[in-house]
Amino acid sequence: MSEEITGTTASDIADSVRGLRDRGILRPGSPLPPVRELAARLGVNRNTAVAAYRQLAQAGLVVSRGRAGTVLAGHETVAQEGYAPDTVLRDVGTGNPDPRLIPDPSPALMNIASRPVLYGEPVIDRDLDEWARRWIAADLDADFRITVTSGAVDAVERLLAQALTRDDAVALEDPCFLASIHTVRLGGYRAVAVPVDDQGMTVDGLRAALDAGVRAVICTPRAQNPTGASLTAERAAELRTVLADHPYVLIIEDDHFSMLSQRPYESLIGPGHRRFALVRSVSKFLGPDMCLAIAATDAETADRLAMRLSPGTTWVSHLLQRLALTQLTDETVTAEVAAAAAHYAERNAAFAARLRVHGIDAPSSDGLSLWVELPQPARTVTERLMRRGWLARTGDEFALDDRAEPSHHLRLTVHDLDDADAATLVDDLVAAVR
């Protein structure tokens, strides 16, 4: 069936494979011919066939199996944040905030109703805009404009779409936040991995990505997901120096943990950088269902972002904007958020200390989860944990590409375990490792 693939350009070949899939001639799992074989049969350069397969892979239509070749992708569920569906196991891989620590919106809901908002009115609530400007100005030393989006992932997707075209390169942290992986892949962009250590993005990694021609950089300045790493002042300064020669590369900072973070905000956005966006969602402290994020961007990016919003949602509900503002300016709510921040930090630190007693490394970090290093492949350990009633996430899920070496890390969300359950998980993890 693969003999029916046609085309003389990468786009034509990719479209041919799409057509064969749509007509059911190629089915999930169907092997595609090796690059050299396909190039020879079609009479094209090998690089043309490589580019075609890359387009298909970035669109999620084919999967490379290494030496086993390239096959048509199925409709299998990809890794997502949150609770695993249909499991009786205790899920410690969710990445969720503790629902008991999310402020009750009921009092605020009683006070947000006012006059209706009609077509043609300003898309950002005036009072939220003023509050957001003060919040961002305390950290961002640059002229900026505010845009409100339906969460951080929505902001990142629209920011990339307004700046890039298909097959453009994007620098992503490795290991990487799952939503960023999906957003870049489904947008048809080319992910370039930048390693992360305990101080954030590495300087050599970012320099190599810029040399590879990336047009955007997505960075998590605090509580990087999954590692929990935060940029230090020294590392941020080094990265800004590298970026100074690339002022038109779009920097997107996803400061998702902002109000809960125990670390100071450090930025890649240097003086005079021309294209940037600092994105702060309220999901971690006001709840994931509060789909609202503040994006502070340069003026041109703000204009383009508004254009990306106009044909679709146009604006985030003013009721939601008022609800967020009412909570964010309520002293009781902000005290609850501060208490939640202290709780996450204390519970994670206590669990990490328990692990270190047994020789398992779980560095002090920021965020909702811990990044635990194991002496053997994580998949082996998770299989043993499942037999003991626990469901955990391995670092393999957060890798940007298939690697020869399996991950030796687990991401564990343990802040909501009581002392007894935490002790049981530590004992079971130690037994699974040994």
Short mmCIF file of C-alpha atoms in Angstrom, two decimals:
data_model
loop_
_atom_site.label_atom_id
_atom_site.label_comp_id
_atom_site.label_asym_id
_atom_site.label_seq_id
_atom_site.Cartn_x
_atom_site.Cartn_y
_atom_site.Cartn_z
CA MET A 1 0.00 0.00 0.00
CA SER A 2 2.87 2.38 0.70
CA GLU A 3 3.74 2.11 -3.01
CA GLU A 4 0.80 4.48 -3.61
CA ILE A 5 2.60 7.39 -1.93
CA THR A 6 3.28 10.12 -4.50
CA GLY A 7 4.79 13.60 -4.70
CA THR A 8 7.93 15.50 -5.60
CA THR A 9 8.02 17.98 -2.70
CA ALA A 10 7.88 17.37 1.05
CA SER A 11 4.42 18.91 1.29
CA ASP A 12 3.10 16.82 -1.63
CA ILE A 13 4.46 13.60 -0.12
CA ALA A 14 3.00 14.44 3.29
CA ASP A 15 -0.37 15.29 1.70
CA SER A 16 -0.28 11.97 -0.17
CA VAL A 17 0.20 10.06 3.08
CA ARG A 18 -2.63 12.06 4.67
CA GLY A 19 -4.90 11.18 1.75
CA LEU A 20 -4.07 7.47 1.98
CA ARG A 21 -4.85 7.59 5.68
CA ASP A 22 -8.14 9.46 5.16
CA ARG A 23 -9.27 6.88 2.57
CA GLY A 24 -8.37 4.00 4.88
CA ILE A 25 -5.65 2.66 2.56
CA LEU A 26 -3.06 3.29 5.28
CA ARG A 27 -4.21 2.35 8.77
CA PRO A 28 -2.74 2.91 12.24
CA GLY A 29 0.37 0.80 12.54
CA SER A 30 0.94 0.61 8.77
CA PRO A 31 4.69 0.86 8.07
CA LEU A 32 5.98 3.59 5.79
CA PRO A 33 8.93 2.87 3.50
CA PRO A 34 12.43 3.81 4.70
CA VAL A 35 13.51 7.30 3.69
CA ARG A 36 16.12 6.16 1.18
CA GLU A 37 13.72 3.70 -0.44
CA LEU A 38 10.94 6.29 -0.74
CA ALA A 39 13.31 8.94 -2.11
CA ALA A 40 14.68 6.53 -4.74
CA ARG A 41 11.21 5.40 -5.83
CA LEU A 42 9.89 8.96 -6.14
CA GLY A 43 13.09 10.30 -7.70
CA VAL A 44 13.58 12.99 -5.05
CA ASN A 45 16.42 14.01 -2.79
CA ARG A 46 16.65 12.09 0.48
CA ASN A 47 16.26 15.36 2.42
CA THR A 48 12.88 15.87 0.74
CA ALA A 49 11.62 12.56 2.08
CA VAL A 50 13.07 13.35 5.51
CA ALA A 51 11.23 16.70 5.53
CA ALA A 52 7.97 14.99 4.55
CA TYR A 53 8.23 12.49 7.39
CA ARG A 54 9.13 15.31 9.77
CA GLN A 55 5.99 17.25 8.80
CA LEU A 56 3.90 14.14 9.39
CA ALA A 57 5.56 13.47 12.75
CA GLN A 58 5.05 17.05 13.94
CA ALA A 59 1.37 16.78 13.03
CA GLY A 60 1.15 13.59 15.10
CA LEU A 61 0.33 11.43 12.05
CA VAL A 62 3.37 9.13 12.11
CA VAL A 63 5.61 7.76 14.83
CA SER A 64 9.26 6.78 14.55
CA ARG A 65 10.05 3.39 16.03
CA GLY A 66 13.80 3.72 15.65
CA ARG A 67 15.23 0.71 13.87
CA ALA A 68 11.70 -0.62 13.45
CA GLY A 69 10.99 2.25 11.05
CA THR A 70 8.20 4.80 10.78
CA VAL A 71 4.55 3.79 11.14
CA LEU A 72 1.24 5.57 10.86
CA ALA A 73 0.14 6.80 14.29
CA GLY A 74 -3.00 5.50 15.89
CA HIS A 75 -5.51 7.31 18.01
CA GLU A 76 -3.98 6.25 21.30
CA THR A 77 -4.38 8.62 24.21
CA VAL A 78 -1.34 10.80 24.78
CA ALA A 79 -0.10 11.70 28.24
CA GLN A 80 -2.06 14.51 29.86
CA GLU A 81 -1.87 16.28 33.18
CA GLY A 82 -4.36 15.38 35.90
CA TYR A 83 -5.91 12.23 37.26
CA ALA A 84 -5.49 9.04 35.26
CA PRO A 85 -8.86 7.78 33.98
CA ASP A 86 -10.37 4.47 35.06
CA THR A 87 -7.93 3.37 37.72
CA VAL A 88 -8.44 1.94 41.19
CA LEU A 89 -4.84 2.77 42.15
CA ARG A 90 -3.88 5.68 44.39
CA ASP A 91 -2.77 8.28 41.84
CA VAL A 92 0.36 10.17 42.90
CA GLY A 93 1.19 11.50 39.45
CA THR A 94 -1.58 14.05 38.96
CA GLY A 95 0.20 17.40 39.24
CA ASN A 96 -3.01 18.75 40.75
CA PRO A 97 -3.35 21.34 43.51
CA ASP A 98 -5.07 20.23 46.71
CA PRO A 99 -8.80 20.99 46.29
CA ARG A 100 -9.01 21.71 50.02
CA LEU A 101 -6.61 24.62 49.50
CA ILE A 102 -8.44 26.27 46.60
CA PRO A 103 -10.35 29.32 47.90
CA ASP A 104 -14.13 29.04 47.89
CA PRO A 105 -15.44 31.34 45.12
CA SER A 106 -18.95 31.55 46.58
CA PRO A 107 -18.52 34.88 48.41
CA ALA A 108 -16.95 36.46 45.33
CA LEU A 109 -19.70 35.14 43.06
CA MET A 110 -22.23 37.16 45.05
CA ASN A 111 -20.45 40.41 44.17
CA ILE A 112 -19.46 40.17 40.50
CA ALA A 113 -22.77 40.65 38.74
CA SER A 114 -23.25 44.10 37.29
CA ARG A 115 -24.38 45.48 33.95
CA PRO A 116 -24.13 43.22 30.88
CA VAL A 117 -21.11 43.51 28.58
CA LEU A 118 -22.00 43.96 24.90
CA TYR A 119 -20.21 43.54 21.57
CA GLY A 120 -17.66 46.20 20.81
CA GLU A 121 -16.77 47.02 24.42
CA PRO A 122 -13.19 46.71 25.71
CA VAL A 123 -12.27 43.04 25.95
CA ILE A 124 -10.35 43.41 29.25
CA ASP A 125 -12.09 44.45 32.43
CA ARG A 126 -10.69 47.87 33.32
CA ASP A 127 -10.11 47.10 36.99
CA LEU A 128 -8.43 43.75 36.19
CA ASP A 129 -6.20 45.50 33.68
CA GLU A 130 -5.08 48.04 36.30
CA TRP A 131 -4.46 45.34 38.92
CA ALA A 132 -2.55 43.15 36.44
CA ARG A 133 -0.33 46.04 35.40
CA ARG A 134 0.71 46.64 39.01
CA TRP A 135 1.30 42.90 39.54
CA ILE A 136 3.48 42.51 36.46
CA ALA A 137 5.31 45.86 36.78
CA ALA A 138 6.76 44.73 40.09
CA ASP A 139 8.77 42.07 38.21
CA LEU A 140 9.05 43.04 34.54
CA ASP A 141 11.35 45.95 33.73
CA ALA A 142 9.99 46.69 30.27
CA ASP A 143 7.12 48.48 28.56
CA PHE A 144 4.26 46.01 28.18
CA ARG A 145 0.59 45.63 27.40
CA ILE A 146 -1.88 43.26 29.03
CA THR A 147 -3.92 40.59 27.25
CA VAL A 148 -6.27 38.16 29.01
CA THR A 149 -6.50 34.61 27.65
CA SER A 150 -8.31 31.40 28.55
CA GLY A 151 -5.41 30.01 30.58
CA ALA A 152 -1.68 29.71 30.03
CA VAL A 153 -1.86 26.94 27.41
CA ASP A 154 -4.26 29.06 25.35
CA ALA A 155 -1.86 31.98 25.63
CA VAL A 156 1.16 29.94 24.53
CA GLU A 157 -0.70 28.42 21.57
CA ARG A 158 -1.83 31.84 20.33
CA LEU A 159 1.56 33.43 20.95
CA LEU A 160 3.27 30.78 18.83
CA ALA A 161 0.61 31.01 16.11
CA GLN A 162 1.00 34.79 15.75
CA ALA A 163 4.79 34.56 15.45
CA LEU A 164 5.60 31.29 13.66
CA THR A 165 4.82 29.30 10.58
CA ARG A 166 4.74 25.55 10.16
CA ASP A 167 8.11 23.81 10.70
CA ASP A 168 9.62 26.80 12.54
CA ALA A 169 11.84 25.76 15.44
CA VAL A 170 10.87 26.32 19.10
CA ALA A 171 13.21 25.87 22.08
CA LEU A 172 11.60 23.78 24.81
CA GLU A 173 12.91 22.72 28.18
CA ASP A 174 13.85 19.04 28.39
CA PRO A 175 12.23 17.37 30.28
CA CYS A 176 9.18 19.40 29.37
CA PHE A 177 5.69 20.33 30.52
CA LEU A 178 3.25 18.00 28.73
CA ALA A 179 1.01 20.77 27.40
CA SER A 180 3.98 22.52 25.77
CA ILE A 181 4.98 19.31 24.00
CA HIS A 182 1.46 18.87 22.64
CA THR A 183 1.08 22.53 21.66
CA VAL A 184 4.31 22.56 19.66
CA ARG A 185 3.71 19.19 18.04
CA LEU A 186 0.12 19.87 17.03
CA GLY A 187 1.05 23.32 15.75
CA GLY A 188 3.47 21.69 13.32
CA TYR A 189 6.50 23.38 14.84
CA ARG A 190 9.90 21.76 15.35
CA ALA A 191 10.89 21.28 18.98
CA VAL A 192 14.53 21.86 19.89
CA ALA A 193 15.44 20.47 23.30
CA VAL A 194 17.23 22.63 25.86
CA PRO A 195 18.40 20.61 28.88
CA VAL A 196 17.32 21.72 32.35
CA ASP A 197 19.45 21.41 35.48
CA ASP A 198 18.81 22.57 39.05
CA GLN A 199 19.22 26.22 37.99
CA GLY A 200 16.86 26.08 35.01
CA MET A 201 17.64 26.15 31.29
CA THR A 202 21.31 25.49 30.57
CA VAL A 203 23.34 28.19 28.86
CA ASP A 204 24.98 25.80 26.39
CA GLY A 205 21.60 24.28 25.58
CA LEU A 206 20.01 27.65 24.82
CA ARG A 207 23.01 28.74 22.76
CA ALA A 208 22.80 25.53 20.70
CA ALA A 209 19.04 26.05 20.18
CA LEU A 210 19.61 29.61 18.95
CA ASP A 211 22.34 28.35 16.62
CA ALA A 212 19.77 25.85 15.30
CA GLY A 213 17.53 28.78 14.32
CA VAL A 214 14.74 28.72 16.92
CA ARG A 215 12.26 31.57 16.55
CA ALA A 216 10.72 31.18 20.00
CA VAL A 217 11.86 30.07 23.45
CA ILE A 218 9.41 28.73 26.04
CA CYS A 219 10.81 28.89 29.55
CA THR A 220 9.40 28.22 33.03
CA PRO A 221 11.20 30.67 35.34
CA ARG A 222 9.94 29.04 38.55
CA ALA A 223 8.77 25.55 39.54
CA GLN A 224 9.63 24.04 36.16
CA ASN A 225 7.32 21.13 35.41
CA PRO A 226 8.33 18.33 35.92
CA THR A 227 11.70 19.04 37.61
CA GLY A 228 10.70 21.83 40.01
CA ALA A 229 13.80 23.82 39.04
CA SER A 230 13.78 27.62 39.22
CA LEU A 231 16.06 30.08 37.48
CA THR A 232 18.75 31.51 39.71
CA ALA A 233 19.79 35.13 39.33
CA GLU A 234 23.17 34.07 37.97
CA ARG A 235 21.71 31.66 35.41
CA ALA A 236 19.09 34.16 34.27
CA ALA A 237 21.80 36.78 33.71
CA GLU A 238 23.84 34.32 31.64
CA LEU A 239 20.83 33.41 29.54
CA ARG A 240 19.96 37.08 28.96
CA THR A 241 23.50 37.64 27.71
CA VAL A 242 23.08 34.82 25.18
CA LEU A 243 19.70 36.19 24.07
CA ALA A 244 20.98 39.75 23.71
CA ASP A 245 22.17 38.93 20.18
CA HIS A 246 18.70 37.61 19.26
CA PRO A 247 16.27 40.43 20.19
CA TYR A 248 13.52 39.29 17.83
CA VAL A 249 13.35 35.71 19.09
CA LEU A 250 10.04 35.46 20.96
CA ILE A 251 10.60 34.71 24.66
CA ILE A 252 7.58 33.14 26.37
CA GLU A 253 7.87 32.82 30.15
CA ASP A 254 5.21 30.61 31.71
CA ASP A 255 5.25 31.69 35.36
CA HIS A 256 2.48 29.26 36.26
CA PHE A 257 3.33 28.96 39.97
CA SER A 258 3.71 32.69 40.59
CA MET A 259 1.75 33.35 43.80
CA LEU A 260 2.60 29.93 45.26
CA SER A 261 6.32 30.02 44.53
CA GLN A 262 8.91 30.06 47.27
CA ARG A 263 11.53 31.41 44.86
CA PRO A 264 12.08 34.93 43.49
CA TYR A 265 11.10 35.60 39.90
CA GLU A 266 14.10 35.73 37.55
CA SER A 267 13.65 36.52 33.88
CA LEU A 268 15.16 35.81 30.46
CA ILE A 269 13.67 39.06 29.17
CA GLY A 270 16.56 41.52 28.99
CA PRO A 271 16.56 45.29 28.47
CA GLY A 272 15.58 46.11 24.93
CA HIS A 273 14.38 42.63 23.98
CA ARG A 274 11.81 43.20 21.26
CA ARG A 275 9.50 40.17 21.42
CA PHE A 276 8.41 38.76 24.77
CA ALA A 277 5.49 37.48 26.81
CA LEU A 278 5.24 36.87 30.55
CA VAL A 279 2.25 34.60 31.15
CA ARG A 280 0.72 34.10 34.59
CA SER A 281 -2.26 31.80 35.05
CA VAL A 282 -4.45 31.67 38.16
CA SER A 283 -5.08 27.92 37.81
CA LYS A 284 -2.67 26.66 40.47
CA PHE A 285 -4.01 28.86 43.27
CA LEU A 286 -7.62 29.72 42.28
CA GLY A 287 -8.26 26.32 40.66
CA PRO A 288 -7.80 24.68 37.24
CA ASP A 289 -11.40 25.51 36.29
CA MET A 290 -10.55 29.23 36.47
CA CYS A 291 -9.38 29.27 32.86
CA LEU A 292 -7.78 32.69 32.91
CA ALA A 293 -4.25 33.94 32.38
CA ILE A 294 -2.60 37.35 32.22
CA ALA A 295 -0.16 37.83 29.33
CA ALA A 296 2.17 40.83 29.51
CA THR A 297 3.76 41.38 26.10
CA ASP A 298 5.50 43.94 23.95
CA ALA A 299 3.13 46.15 21.95
CA GLU A 300 3.49 44.40 18.59
CA THR A 301 2.99 40.97 20.12
CA ALA A 302 -0.08 42.32 21.94
CA ASP A 303 -1.56 43.55 18.66
CA ARG A 304 -0.91 40.22 16.95
CA LEU A 305 -2.26 38.31 19.94
CA ALA A 306 -5.46 40.35 19.81
CA MET A 307 -5.79 39.45 16.12
CA ARG A 308 -5.41 35.76 17.00
CA LEU A 309 -8.21 36.13 19.55
CA SER A 310 -10.60 38.14 17.36
CA PRO A 311 -11.81 35.38 14.98
CA GLY A 312 -12.50 32.95 17.82
CA THR A 313 -13.27 33.59 21.46
CA THR A 314 -12.62 37.36 21.03
CA TRP A 315 -12.54 37.84 24.81
CA VAL A 316 -12.52 35.94 28.08
CA SER A 317 -15.85 36.25 29.88
CA HIS A 318 -16.02 39.43 31.91
CA LEU A 319 -17.80 37.48 34.63
CA LEU A 320 -14.73 35.27 34.92
CA GLN A 321 -12.44 38.30 34.84
CA ARG A 322 -14.41 39.96 37.64
CA LEU A 323 -14.47 36.74 39.66
CA ALA A 324 -10.68 36.42 39.42
CA LEU A 325 -10.15 40.07 40.33
CA THR A 326 -12.54 39.92 43.28
CA GLN A 327 -10.66 36.93 44.69
CA LEU A 328 -7.19 38.30 43.95
CA THR A 329 -7.96 41.54 45.80
CA ASP A 330 -9.63 39.84 48.79
CA GLU A 331 -7.34 39.72 51.84
CA THR A 332 -8.91 36.48 53.06
CA VAL A 333 -8.28 34.78 49.72
CA THR A 334 -4.71 36.03 49.41
CA ALA A 335 -4.03 34.77 52.94
CA GLU A 336 -5.41 31.37 51.93
CA VAL A 337 -3.14 31.34 48.86
CA ALA A 338 -0.13 32.16 51.05
CA ALA A 339 -1.07 29.35 53.42
CA ALA A 340 -1.39 26.95 50.49
CA ALA A 341 2.07 27.95 49.27
CA ALA A 342 3.56 27.19 52.67
CA HIS A 343 1.70 23.87 52.82
CA TYR A 344 2.97 22.65 49.44
CA ALA A 345 6.54 23.59 50.32
CA GLU A 346 6.41 21.95 53.75
CA ARG A 347 4.79 18.70 52.63
CA ASN A 348 7.13 18.28 49.67
CA ALA A 349 10.19 19.01 51.80
CA ALA A 350 9.09 16.50 54.43
CA PHE A 351 8.54 13.77 51.83
CA ALA A 352 11.89 14.49 50.18
CA ALA A 353 13.61 14.23 53.56
CA ARG A 354 12.00 10.82 54.14
CA LEU A 355 13.35 9.62 50.79
CA ARG A 356 16.86 10.91 51.45
CA VAL A 357 17.00 8.86 54.64
CA HIS A 358 16.81 5.81 52.35
CA GLY A 359 19.37 7.12 49.87
CA ILE A 360 16.85 8.24 47.22
CA ASP A 361 17.56 11.68 45.81
CA ALA A 362 14.68 14.15 45.76
CA PRO A 363 16.20 17.65 45.65
CA SER A 364 14.53 20.58 47.34
CA SER A 365 12.57 22.30 44.59
CA ASP A 366 9.48 24.37 43.93
CA GLY A 367 6.07 23.35 42.63
CA LEU A 368 3.25 20.92 43.25
CA SER A 369 5.34 17.78 42.63
CA LEU A 370 8.72 16.20 43.36
CA TRP A 371 11.26 15.02 40.80
CA VAL A 372 12.72 11.83 42.25
CA GLU A 373 15.90 10.25 40.87
CA LEU A 374 16.11 6.46 40.97
CA PRO A 375 19.03 4.05 40.63
CA GLN A 376 17.19 2.03 37.96
CA PRO A 377 14.72 2.66 35.11
CA ALA A 378 11.59 4.39 36.36
CA ARG A 379 9.23 2.17 34.38
CA THR A 380 10.46 -0.87 36.30
CA VAL A 381 9.81 0.90 39.59
CA THR A 382 6.32 2.11 38.57
CA GLU A 383 5.32 -1.42 37.60
CA ARG A 384 6.30 -2.62 41.06
CA LEU A 385 4.50 0.32 42.67
CA MET A 386 1.33 -0.58 40.77
CA ARG A 387 1.36 -4.00 42.41
CA ARG A 388 1.43 -2.16 45.73
CA GLY A 389 -1.52 0.08 44.82
CA TRP A 390 0.22 3.26 43.58
CA LEU A 391 0.12 4.98 40.19
CA ALA A 392 3.09 7.25 39.41
CA ARG A 393 4.46 9.08 36.35
CA THR A 394 7.86 8.32 34.88
CA GLY A 395 10.17 10.91 33.38
CA ASP A 396 9.76 9.20 30.00
CA GLU A 397 6.41 10.96 29.55
CA PHE A 398 8.07 14.37 29.76
CA ALA A 399 10.89 13.68 27.30
CA LEU A 400 10.80 15.56 24.01
CA ASP A 401 11.76 12.57 21.91
CA ASP A 402 12.33 8.84 22.08
CA ARG A 403 15.61 8.10 23.78
CA ALA A 404 17.76 5.02 23.80
CA GLU A 405 18.14 5.29 27.58
CA PRO A 406 14.98 5.09 29.72
CA SER A 407 14.33 7.76 32.32
CA HIS A 408 15.46 7.21 35.90
CA HIS A 409 13.05 9.81 37.32
CA LEU A 410 9.57 9.82 38.79
CA ARG A 411 7.34 12.86 39.15
CA LEU A 412 5.38 12.40 42.35
CA THR A 413 2.50 14.59 43.60
CA VAL A 414 2.43 13.88 47.33
CA HIS A 415 1.44 17.12 49.06
CA ASP A 416 -2.08 15.82 49.77
CA LEU A 417 -0.93 12.59 51.49
CA ASP A 418 -1.26 12.46 55.27
CA ASP A 419 1.74 11.32 57.31
CA ALA A 420 0.64 7.68 57.38
CA ASP A 421 0.10 7.46 53.61
CA ALA A 422 3.34 9.33 52.95
CA ALA A 423 5.25 6.85 55.11
CA THR A 424 3.60 3.92 53.30
CA LEU A 425 4.49 5.33 49.88
CA VAL A 426 8.10 5.86 50.93
CA ASP A 427 8.32 2.28 52.21
CA ASP A 428 6.74 0.92 49.02
CA LEU A 429 9.00 3.04 46.83
CA VAL A 430 12.11 1.88 48.68
CA ALA A 431 10.97 -1.74 48.31
CA ALA A 432 10.23 -1.22 44.59
CA VAL A 433 13.72 0.21 44.05
CA ARG A 434 15.47 -2.59 45.93
#
